[in-house]
């Protein structure tokens, strides 16, 4: 849902942070040199009444700006070109998926899971591998060749050694990018490196688990020095595979390439044991595909089972507040008839008996 209102001030901006009922908006064209670049805004009541949500990344119109107190009100939300619910970001162009080559060691299964989740968003994908200073050149080259067979050309960087960052910035320029990846790979360190003005707590890597504790609490867009916005995504360290099993193959570049070269015999082929399947074959991540497919099918069946169970039970909340499910009674069988319905039935019976009596009198006549 998008509103269409008249903006008298002509102020436009992008929402860079959302917390409670307040929105931090970066103005596109500040009024003057002394004017603030950011305003802390509320949402107009009319937007709330029509259920218009305001998300990080939304392009909005601002009314009644107060430059002294750096306040304003969001009057309009412009149409979104993309929209994600998890994380809640609008108008994103791409996902920057960052992993570490070491500390923690790069795990092919975990990487594959993140790649599939990123592919399912429909956004462009930029894969970045950090901590090249901790591995030999041969190991880095091995991963580069391996990922090339998967269908990806990663950017290799070292935040500690300050290498590869210029190439990465070129991929981020003038785009809204969602930063994602597991804990401890250097997401917060990358933001601090690319945007020195941002003061963030850097997660301490646990020497025992080789994982960091994520310190970001909400989605926020950070402005890059050469243009573009980078969104950190809290809690995005173990994505769920909540995709349709029939669409899963489309999230593997290797499978897409095979489908482009030939068609499966059956339109509903899940690429397991079906005959004349174009996808099934000797490629490294085919085993990943089969395991993820089992997860997706199990998830779909669990959702369907829950829906079936909810259709046969009802939730009853006791006076103590305790929730209890009880079986639903069959429709109409145990329903108490209303007085109006009873009276109508008696009237119908009386009318029918009166008509029968009239017929008898006519026959006697």
PDB file of N, CA and C in Angstrom, residues 61-153:
ATOM      1  N   UNK A  61       8.163  11.626   1.542  1.00  0.00           N
ATOM      2  CA  UNK A  61       8.012  13.077   1.500  1.00  0.00           C
ATOM      3  C   UNK A  61       7.790  13.580   2.920  1.00  0.00           C
ATOM      4  N   UNK A  62       8.408  14.722   3.235  1.00  0.00           N
ATOM      5  CA  UNK A  62       8.386  15.276   4.592  1.00  0.00           C
ATOM      6  C   UNK A  62       7.563  16.558   4.617  1.00  0.00           C
ATOM      7  N   UNK A  63       6.725  16.684   5.638  1.00  0.00           N
ATOM      8  CA  UNK A  63       5.949  17.906   5.863  1.00  0.00           C
ATOM      9  C   UNK A  63       6.410  18.587   7.148  1.00  0.00           C
ATOM     10  N   UNK A  64       6.183  19.901   7.207  1.00  0.00           N
ATOM     11  CA  UNK A  64       6.431  20.727   8.391  1.00  0.00           C
ATOM     12  C   UNK A  64       7.799  20.454   9.024  1.00  0.00           C
ATOM     13  N   UNK A  65       8.877  20.619   8.273  1.00  0.00           N
ATOM     14  CA  UNK A  65      10.208  20.388   8.861  1.00  0.00           C
ATOM     15  C   UNK A  65      10.559  21.463   9.896  1.00  0.00           C
ATOM     16  N   UNK A  66      11.123  21.037  10.987  1.00  0.00           N
ATOM     17  CA  UNK A  66      11.615  21.934  12.034  1.00  0.00           C
ATOM     18  C   UNK A  66      13.127  21.765  12.077  1.00  0.00           C
ATOM     19  N   UNK A  67      13.840  22.653  11.398  1.00  0.00           N
ATOM     20  CA  UNK A  67      15.285  22.501  11.284  1.00  0.00           C
ATOM     21  C   UNK A  67      16.000  22.787  12.598  1.00  0.00           C
ATOM     22  N   UNK A  68      15.402  23.619  13.440  1.00  0.00           N
ATOM     23  CA  UNK A  68      16.036  23.928  14.724  1.00  0.00           C
ATOM     24  C   UNK A  68      16.106  22.680  15.606  1.00  0.00           C
ATOM     25  N   UNK A  69      14.998  21.953  15.692  1.00  0.00           N
ATOM     26  CA  UNK A  69      14.959  20.743  16.509  1.00  0.00           C
ATOM     27  C   UNK A  69      15.202  19.480  15.695  1.00  0.00           C
ATOM     28  N   UNK A  70      15.411  19.667  14.387  1.00  0.00           N
ATOM     29  CA  UNK A  70      15.677  18.552  13.479  1.00  0.00           C
ATOM     30  C   UNK A  70      14.549  17.520  13.541  1.00  0.00           C
ATOM     31  N   UNK A  71      13.324  18.012  13.377  1.00  0.00           N
ATOM     32  CA  UNK A  71      12.143  17.172  13.410  1.00  0.00           C
ATOM     33  C   UNK A  71      11.320  17.348  12.130  1.00  0.00           C
ATOM     34  N   UNK A  72      10.400  16.428  11.905  1.00  0.00           N
ATOM     35  CA  UNK A  72       9.522  16.512  10.751  1.00  0.00           C
ATOM     36  C   UNK A  72       8.460  15.433  10.828  1.00  0.00           C
ATOM     37  N   UNK A  73       7.625  15.353   9.780  1.00  0.00           N
ATOM     38  CA  UNK A  73       6.557  14.357   9.729  1.00  0.00           C
ATOM     39  C   UNK A  73       6.517  13.743   8.337  1.00  0.00           C
ATOM     40  N   UNK A  74       6.435  12.429   8.273  1.00  0.00           N
ATOM     41  CA  UNK A  74       6.341  11.727   6.993  1.00  0.00           C
ATOM     42  C   UNK A  74       4.911  11.821   6.498  1.00  0.00           C
ATOM     43  N   UNK A  75       4.746  12.412   5.300  1.00  0.00           N
ATOM     44  CA  UNK A  75       3.420  12.622   4.730  1.00  0.00           C
ATOM     45  C   UNK A  75       3.106  11.646   3.619  1.00  0.00           C
ATOM     46  N   UNK A  76       4.120  11.059   3.003  1.00  0.00           N
ATOM     47  CA  UNK A  76       3.894  10.194   1.848  1.00  0.00           C
ATOM     48  C   UNK A  76       5.007   9.160   1.742  1.00  0.00           C
ATOM     49  N   UNK A  77       4.627   7.960   1.362  1.00  0.00           N
ATOM     50  CA  UNK A  77       5.576   6.885   1.088  1.00  0.00           C
ATOM     51  C   UNK A  77       5.458   6.543  -0.386  1.00  0.00           C
ATOM     52  N   UNK A  78       6.554   6.667  -1.112  1.00  0.00           N
ATOM     53  CA  UNK A  78       6.530   6.452  -2.549  1.00  0.00           C
ATOM     54  C   UNK A  78       6.599   4.960  -2.876  1.00  0.00           C
ATOM     55  N   UNK A  79       6.155   4.569  -4.085  1.00  0.00           N
ATOM     56  CA  UNK A  79       6.149   3.144  -4.455  1.00  0.00           C
ATOM     57  C   UNK A  79       7.521   2.502  -4.303  1.00  0.00           C
ATOM     58  N   UNK A  80       7.506   1.260  -3.842  1.00  0.00           N
ATOM     59  CA  UNK A  80       8.744   0.510  -3.619  1.00  0.00           C
ATOM     60  C   UNK A  80       9.067  -0.340  -4.837  1.00  0.00           C
ATOM     61  N   UNK A  81      10.331  -0.385  -5.196  1.00  0.00           N
ATOM     62  CA  UNK A  81      10.740  -1.265  -6.300  1.00  0.00           C
ATOM     63  C   UNK A  81      11.044  -2.672  -5.799  1.00  0.00           C
ATOM     64  N   UNK A  82      11.455  -2.799  -4.551  1.00  0.00           N
ATOM     65  CA  UNK A  82      11.645  -4.103  -3.915  1.00  0.00           C
ATOM     66  C   UNK A  82      11.214  -3.986  -2.461  1.00  0.00           C
ATOM     67  N   UNK A  83      10.882  -5.131  -1.860  1.00  0.00           N
ATOM     68  CA  UNK A  83      10.468  -5.135  -0.453  1.00  0.00           C
ATOM     69  C   UNK A  83      10.789  -6.478   0.171  1.00  0.00           C
ATOM     70  N   UNK A  84      11.484  -6.456   1.288  1.00  0.00           N
ATOM     71  CA  UNK A  84      11.793  -7.652   2.058  1.00  0.00           C
ATOM     72  C   UNK A  84      11.157  -7.527   3.435  1.00  0.00           C
ATOM     73  N   UNK A  85      10.673  -8.657   3.940  1.00  0.00           N
ATOM     74  CA  UNK A  85      10.093  -8.671   5.284  1.00  0.00           C
ATOM     75  C   UNK A  85      11.107  -9.078   6.348  1.00  0.00           C
ATOM     76  N   UNK A  86      12.020  -9.964   5.988  1.00  0.00           N
ATOM     77  CA  UNK A  86      13.071 -10.398   6.908  1.00  0.00           C
ATOM     78  C   UNK A  86      14.407 -10.378   6.183  1.00  0.00           C
ATOM     79  N   UNK A  87      15.208  -9.325   6.393  1.00  0.00           N
ATOM     80  CA  UNK A  87      14.984  -8.156   7.243  1.00  0.00           C
ATOM     81  C   UNK A  87      14.035  -7.161   6.574  1.00  0.00           C
ATOM     82  N   UNK A  88      13.350  -6.304   7.358  1.00  0.00           N
ATOM     83  CA  UNK A  88      12.411  -5.340   6.776  1.00  0.00           C
ATOM     84  C   UNK A  88      13.146  -4.177   6.111  1.00  0.00           C
ATOM     85  N   UNK A  89      13.380  -4.280   4.822  1.00  0.00           N
ATOM     86  CA  UNK A  89      14.086  -3.250   4.055  1.00  0.00           C
ATOM     87  C   UNK A  89      13.370  -3.059   2.729  1.00  0.00           C
ATOM     88  N   UNK A  90      13.165  -1.805   2.348  1.00  0.00           N
ATOM     89  CA  UNK A  90      12.535  -1.481   1.072  1.00  0.00           C
ATOM     90  C   UNK A  90      13.579  -0.930   0.111  1.00  0.00           C
ATOM     91  N   UNK A  91      13.332  -1.142  -1.182  1.00  0.00           N
ATOM     92  CA  UNK A  91      14.127  -0.564  -2.266  1.00  0.00           C
ATOM     93  C   UNK A  91      15.583  -1.014  -2.270  1.00  0.00           C
ATOM     94  N   UNK A  92      15.873  -2.183  -1.707  1.00  0.00           N
ATOM     95  CA  UNK A  92      17.239  -2.704  -1.742  1.00  0.00           C
ATOM     96  C   UNK A  92      17.580  -3.172  -3.153  1.00  0.00           C
ATOM     97  N   UNK A  93      18.834  -2.990  -3.546  1.00  0.00           N
ATOM     98  CA  UNK A  93      19.296  -3.396  -4.871  1.00  0.00           C
ATOM     99  C   UNK A  93      20.009  -4.743  -4.847  1.00  0.00           C
ATOM    100  N   UNK A  94      20.731  -5.015  -3.765  1.00  0.00           N
ATOM    101  CA  UNK A  94      21.537  -6.229  -3.732  1.00  0.00           C
ATOM    102  C   UNK A  94      21.804  -6.658  -2.296  1.00  0.00           C
ATOM    103  N   UNK A  95      22.278  -7.891  -2.158  1.00  0.00           N
ATOM    104  CA  UNK A  95      22.706  -8.433  -0.874  1.00  0.00           C
ATOM    105  C   UNK A  95      24.215  -8.638  -0.915  1.00  0.00           C
ATOM    106  N   UNK A  96      24.888  -8.128   0.086  1.00  0.00           N
ATOM    107  CA  UNK A  96      26.315  -8.368   0.256  1.00  0.00           C
ATOM    108  C   UNK A  96      26.460  -9.468   1.294  1.00  0.00           C
ATOM    109  N   UNK A  97      26.810 -10.655   0.826  1.00  0.00           N
ATOM    110  CA  UNK A  97      26.967 -11.808   1.716  1.00  0.00           C
ATOM    111  C   UNK A  97      28.446 -11.964   2.048  1.00  0.00           C
ATOM    112  N   UNK A  98      28.780 -11.779   3.322  1.00  0.00           N
ATOM    113  CA  UNK A  98      30.171 -11.812   3.744  1.00  0.00           C
ATOM    114  C   UNK A  98      30.434 -13.041   4.602  1.00  0.00           C
ATOM    115  N   UNK A  99      31.503 -13.757   4.265  1.00  0.00           N
ATOM    116  CA  UNK A  99      31.980 -14.912   5.022  1.00  0.00           C
ATOM    117  C   UNK A  99      33.469 -14.737   5.264  1.00  0.00           C
ATOM    118  N   UNK A 100      34.010 -15.488   6.201  1.00  0.00           N
ATOM    119  CA  UNK A 100      35.438 -15.478   6.483  1.00  0.00           C
ATOM    120  C   UNK A 100      36.067 -16.771   5.980  1.00  0.00           C
ATOM    121  N   UNK A 101      37.287 -16.659   5.463  1.00  0.00           N
ATOM    122  CA  UNK A 101      38.022 -17.851   5.036  1.00  0.00           C
ATOM    123  C   UNK A 101      38.543 -18.642   6.230  1.00  0.00           C
ATOM    124  N   UNK A 102      38.867 -17.933   7.287  1.00  0.00           N
ATOM    125  CA  UNK A 102      39.328 -18.554   8.534  1.00  0.00           C
ATOM    126  C   UNK A 102      38.837 -17.727   9.714  1.00  0.00           C
ATOM    127  N   UNK A 103      38.765 -18.428  10.882  1.00  0.00           N
ATOM    128  CA  UNK A 103      38.378 -17.796  12.152  1.00  0.00           C
ATOM    129  C   UNK A 103      37.052 -17.046  12.041  1.00  0.00           C
ATOM    130  N   UNK A 104      35.943 -17.721  11.813  1.00  0.00           N
ATOM    131  CA  UNK A 104      35.794 -19.179  11.699  1.00  0.00           C
ATOM    132  C   UNK A 104      36.073 -19.683  10.286  1.00  0.00           C
ATOM    133  N   UNK A 105      36.398 -20.977  10.185  1.00  0.00           N
ATOM    134  CA  UNK A 105      36.709 -21.584   8.897  1.00  0.00           C
ATOM    135  C   UNK A 105      35.471 -21.576   8.007  1.00  0.00           C
ATOM    136  N   UNK A 106      35.694 -21.452   6.720  1.00  0.00           N
ATOM    137  CA  UNK A 106      34.599 -21.401   5.755  1.00  0.00           C
ATOM    138  C   UNK A 106      33.991 -22.790   5.592  1.00  0.00           C
ATOM    139  N   UNK A 107      32.721 -22.906   5.900  1.00  0.00           N
ATOM    140  CA  UNK A 107      32.003 -24.164   5.807  1.00  0.00           C
ATOM    141  C   UNK A 107      31.111 -24.138   4.570  1.00  0.00           C
ATOM    142  N   UNK A 108      31.284 -25.111   3.672  1.00  0.00           N
ATOM    143  CA  UNK A 108      30.566 -25.125   2.399  1.00  0.00           C
ATOM    144  C   UNK A 108      29.059 -25.249   2.605  1.00  0.00           C
ATOM    145  N   UNK A 109      28.627 -26.062   3.570  1.00  0.00           N
ATOM    146  CA  UNK A 109      27.193 -26.244   3.802  1.00  0.00           C
ATOM    147  C   UNK A 109      26.544 -24.954   4.293  1.00  0.00           C
ATOM    148  N   UNK A 110      27.184 -24.298   5.242  1.00  0.00           N
ATOM    149  CA  UNK A 110      26.626 -23.049   5.766  1.00  0.00           C
ATOM    150  C   UNK A 110      26.607 -21.975   4.687  1.00  0.00           C
ATOM    151  N   UNK A 111      27.693 -21.872   3.912  1.00  0.00           N
ATOM    152  CA  UNK A 111      27.751 -20.897   2.836  1.00  0.00           C
ATOM    153  C   UNK A 111      26.648 -21.162   1.822  1.00  0.00           C
ATOM    154  N   UNK A 112      26.456 -22.429   1.467  1.00  0.00           N
ATOM    155  CA  UNK A 112      25.434 -22.784   0.496  1.00  0.00           C
ATOM    156  C   UNK A 112      24.050 -22.394   1.003  1.00  0.00           C
ATOM    157  N   UNK A 113      23.814 -22.584   2.278  1.00  0.00           N
ATOM    158  CA  UNK A 113      22.512 -22.229   2.864  1.00  0.00           C
ATOM    159  C   UNK A 113      22.257 -20.733   2.750  1.00  0.00           C
ATOM    160  N   UNK A 114      23.257 -19.929   3.077  1.00  0.00           N
ATOM    161  CA  UNK A 114      23.121 -18.481   2.967  1.00  0.00           C
ATOM    162  C   UNK A 114      22.916 -18.059   1.519  1.00  0.00           C
ATOM    163  N   UNK A 115      23.630 -18.696   0.604  1.00  0.00           N
ATOM    164  CA  UNK A 115      23.495 -18.357  -0.812  1.00  0.00           C
ATOM    165  C   UNK A 115      22.083 -18.632  -1.311  1.00  0.00           C
ATOM    166  N   UNK A 116      21.520 -19.773  -0.925  1.00  0.00           N
ATOM    167  CA  UNK A 116      20.160 -20.115  -1.342  1.00  0.00           C
ATOM    168  C   UNK A 116      19.162 -19.106  -0.788  1.00  0.00           C
ATOM    169  N   UNK A 117      19.334 -18.736   0.483  1.00  0.00           N
ATOM    170  CA  UNK A 117      18.435 -17.751   1.086  1.00  0.00           C
ATOM    171  C   UNK A 117      18.548 -16.414   0.373  1.00  0.00           C
ATOM    172  N   UNK A 118      19.769 -15.995   0.059  1.00  0.00           N
ATOM    173  CA  UNK A 118      19.970 -14.726  -0.638  1.00  0.00           C
ATOM    174  C   UNK A 118      19.365 -14.776  -2.038  1.00  0.00           C
ATOM    175  N   UNK A 119      19.534 -15.895  -2.723  1.00  0.00           N
ATOM    176  CA  UNK A 119      18.977 -16.036  -4.069  1.00  0.00           C
ATOM    177  C   UNK A 119      17.444 -15.958  -4.042  1.00  0.00           C
ATOM    178  N   UNK A 120      16.834 -16.460  -2.968  1.00  0.00           N
ATOM    179  CA  UNK A 120      15.369 -16.493  -2.895  1.00  0.00           C
ATOM    180  C   UNK A 120      14.761 -15.103  -2.783  1.00  0.00           C
ATOM    181  N   UNK A 121      15.554 -14.087  -2.424  1.00  0.00           N
ATOM    182  CA  UNK A 121      15.029 -12.726  -2.308  1.00  0.00           C
ATOM    183  C   UNK A 121      14.797 -12.085  -3.665  1.00  0.00           C
ATOM    184  N   UNK A 122      15.451 -12.599  -4.698  1.00  0.00           N
ATOM    185  CA  UNK A 122      15.331 -12.001  -6.022  1.00  0.00           C
ATOM    186  C   UNK A 122      16.248 -10.811  -6.240  1.00  0.00           C
ATOM    187  N   UNK A 123      17.046 -10.438  -5.238  1.00  0.00           N
ATOM    188  CA  UNK A 123      17.984  -9.326  -5.374  1.00  0.00           C
ATOM    189  C   UNK A 123      19.302  -9.815  -5.971  1.00  0.00           C
ATOM    190  N   UNK A 124      20.084  -8.871  -6.508  1.00  0.00           N
ATOM    191  CA  UNK A 124      21.428  -9.204  -6.962  1.00  0.00           C
ATOM    192  C   UNK A 124      22.261  -9.641  -5.755  1.00  0.00           C
ATOM    193  N   UNK A 125      23.244 -10.473  -6.018  1.00  0.00           N
ATOM    194  CA  UNK A 125      24.049 -11.036  -4.932  1.00  0.00           C
ATOM    195  C   UNK A 125      25.515 -10.744  -5.152  1.00  0.00           C
ATOM    196  N   UNK A 126      26.159 -10.198  -4.128  1.00  0.00           N
ATOM    197  CA  UNK A 126      27.599  -9.970  -4.132  1.00  0.00           C
ATOM    198  C   UNK A 126      28.191 -10.781  -2.988  1.00  0.00           C
ATOM    199  N   UNK A 127      29.039 -11.761  -3.324  1.00  0.00           N
ATOM    200  CA  UNK A 127      29.671 -12.619  -2.326  1.00  0.00           C
ATOM    201  C   UNK A 127      31.054 -12.075  -2.000  1.00  0.00           C
ATOM    202  N   UNK A 128      31.312 -11.908  -0.704  1.00  0.00           N
ATOM    203  CA  UNK A 128      32.579 -11.342  -0.249  1.00  0.00           C
ATOM    204  C   UNK A 128      33.206 -12.288   0.774  1.00  0.00           C
ATOM    205  N   UNK A 129      34.489 -12.615   0.571  1.00  0.00           N
ATOM    206  CA  UNK A 129      35.210 -13.484   1.503  1.00  0.00           C
ATOM    207  C   UNK A 129      36.303 -12.680   2.196  1.00  0.00           C
ATOM    208  N   UNK A 130      36.209 -12.623   3.517  1.00  0.00           N
ATOM    209  CA  UNK A 130      37.106 -11.803   4.337  1.00  0.00           C
ATOM    210  C   UNK A 130      38.234 -12.653   4.934  1.00  0.00           C
ATOM    211  N   UNK A 131      39.206 -11.963   5.495  1.00  0.00           N
ATOM    212  CA  UNK A 131      40.344 -12.544   6.225  1.00  0.00           C
ATOM    213  C   UNK A 131      41.275 -13.335   5.299  1.00  0.00           C
ATOM    214  N   UNK A 132      41.549 -12.771   4.139  1.00  0.00           N
ATOM    215  CA  UNK A 132      42.506 -13.406   3.222  1.00  0.00           C
ATOM    216  C   UNK A 132      43.907 -13.418   3.806  1.00  0.00           C
ATOM    217  N   UNK A 133      44.173 -12.559   4.778  1.00  0.00           N
ATOM    218  CA  UNK A 133      45.503 -12.510   5.387  1.00  0.00           C
ATOM    219  C   UNK A 133      45.781 -13.730   6.262  1.00  0.00           C
ATOM    220  N   UNK A 134      44.747 -14.529   6.551  1.00  0.00           N
ATOM    221  CA  UNK A 134      44.921 -15.691   7.421  1.00  0.00           C
ATOM    222  C   UNK A 134      45.089 -16.997   6.653  1.00  0.00           C
ATOM    223  N   UNK A 135      45.006 -16.956   5.312  1.00  0.00           N
ATOM    224  CA  UNK A 135      45.116 -18.184   4.523  1.00  0.00           C
ATOM    225  C   UNK A 135      46.206 -18.014   3.465  1.00  0.00           C
ATOM    226  N   UNK A 136      46.715 -19.155   2.994  1.00  0.00           N
ATOM    227  CA  UNK A 136      47.710 -19.138   1.926  1.00  0.00           C
ATOM    228  C   UNK A 136      47.040 -18.787   0.605  1.00  0.00           C
ATOM    229  N   UNK A 137      47.842 -18.298  -0.329  1.00  0.00           N
ATOM    230  CA  UNK A 137      47.331 -17.921  -1.638  1.00  0.00           C
ATOM    231  C   UNK A 137      46.700 -19.109  -2.353  1.00  0.00           C
ATOM    232  N   UNK A 138      47.297 -20.291  -2.188  1.00  0.00           N
ATOM    233  CA  UNK A 138      46.760 -21.488  -2.844  1.00  0.00           C
ATOM    234  C   UNK A 138      45.364 -21.822  -2.328  1.00  0.00           C
ATOM    235  N   UNK A 139      45.117 -21.644  -1.017  1.00  0.00           N
ATOM    236  CA  UNK A 139      43.803 -21.927  -0.448  1.00  0.00           C
ATOM    237  C   UNK A 139      42.771 -20.937  -0.971  1.00  0.00           C
ATOM    238  N   UNK A 140      43.149 -19.674  -1.080  1.00  0.00           N
ATOM    239  CA  UNK A 140      42.241 -18.676  -1.629  1.00  0.00           C
ATOM    240  C   UNK A 140      41.893 -18.996  -3.082  1.00  0.00           C
ATOM    241  N   UNK A 141      42.899 -19.395  -3.855  1.00  0.00           N
ATOM    242  CA  UNK A 141      42.666 -19.727  -5.256  1.00  0.00           C
ATOM    243  C   UNK A 141      41.771 -20.959  -5.389  1.00  0.00           C
ATOM    244  N   UNK A 142      41.951 -21.907  -4.475  1.00  0.00           N
ATOM    245  CA  UNK A 142      41.119 -23.108  -4.502  1.00  0.00           C
ATOM    246  C   UNK A 142      39.646 -22.762  -4.288  1.00  0.00           C
ATOM    247  N   UNK A 143      39.380 -21.883  -3.333  1.00  0.00           N
ATOM    248  CA  UNK A 143      38.006 -21.465  -3.092  1.00  0.00           C
ATOM    249  C   UNK A 143      37.462 -20.659  -4.276  1.00  0.00           C
ATOM    250  N   UNK A 144      38.303 -19.865  -4.887  1.00  0.00           N
ATOM    251  CA  UNK A 144      37.859 -19.072  -6.039  1.00  0.00           C
ATOM    252  C   UNK A 144      37.411 -19.983  -7.182  1.00  0.00           C
ATOM    253  N   UNK A 145      38.181 -21.029  -7.450  1.00  0.00           N
ATOM    254  CA  UNK A 145      37.816 -21.973  -8.507  1.00  0.00           C
ATOM    255  C   UNK A 145      36.571 -22.765  -8.134  1.00  0.00           C
ATOM    256  N   UNK A 146      36.491 -23.165  -6.888  1.00  0.00           N
ATOM    257  CA  UNK A 146      35.347 -23.953  -6.431  1.00  0.00           C
ATOM    258  C   UNK A 146      34.046 -23.158  -6.519  1.00  0.00           C
ATOM    259  N   UNK A 147      34.099 -21.914  -6.067  1.00  0.00           N
ATOM    260  CA  UNK A 147      32.906 -21.070  -6.118  1.00  0.00           C
ATOM    261  C   UNK A 147      32.561 -20.682  -7.547  1.00  0.00           C
ATOM    262  N   UNK A 148      33.553 -20.626  -8.414  1.00  0.00           N
ATOM    263  CA  UNK A 148      33.280 -20.384  -9.824  1.00  0.00           C
ATOM    264  C   UNK A 148      32.432 -21.488 -10.416  1.00  0.00           C
ATOM    265  N   UNK A 149      32.671 -22.735  -9.984  1.00  0.00           N
ATOM    266  CA  UNK A 149      31.845 -23.855 -10.434  1.00  0.00           C
ATOM    267  C   UNK A 149      30.431 -23.770  -9.863  1.00  0.00           C
ATOM    268  N   UNK A 150      30.307 -23.135  -8.707  1.00  0.00           N
ATOM    269  CA  UNK A 150      28.978 -22.923  -8.137  1.00  0.00           C
ATOM    270  C   UNK A 150      28.211 -21.832  -8.894  1.00  0.00           C
ATOM    271  N   UNK A 151      28.945 -20.975  -9.596  1.00  0.00           N
ATOM    272  CA  UNK A 151      28.312 -19.884 -10.335  1.00  0.00           C
ATOM    273  C   UNK A 151      28.534 -18.520  -9.726  1.00  0.00           C
ATOM    274  N   UNK A 152      29.571 -18.369  -8.881  1.00  0.00           N
ATOM    275  CA  UNK A 152      29.809 -17.101  -8.198  1.00  0.00           C
ATOM    276  C   UNK A 152      31.250 -16.634  -8.390  1.00  0.00           C
ATOM    277  N   UNK A 153      31.415 -15.311  -8.424  1.00  0.00           N
ATOM    278  CA  UNK A 153      32.745 -14.689  -8.499  1.00  0.00           C
ATOM    279  C   UNK A 153      32.911 -13.811  -7.267  1.00  0.00           C
TER     280      UNK A 153
END
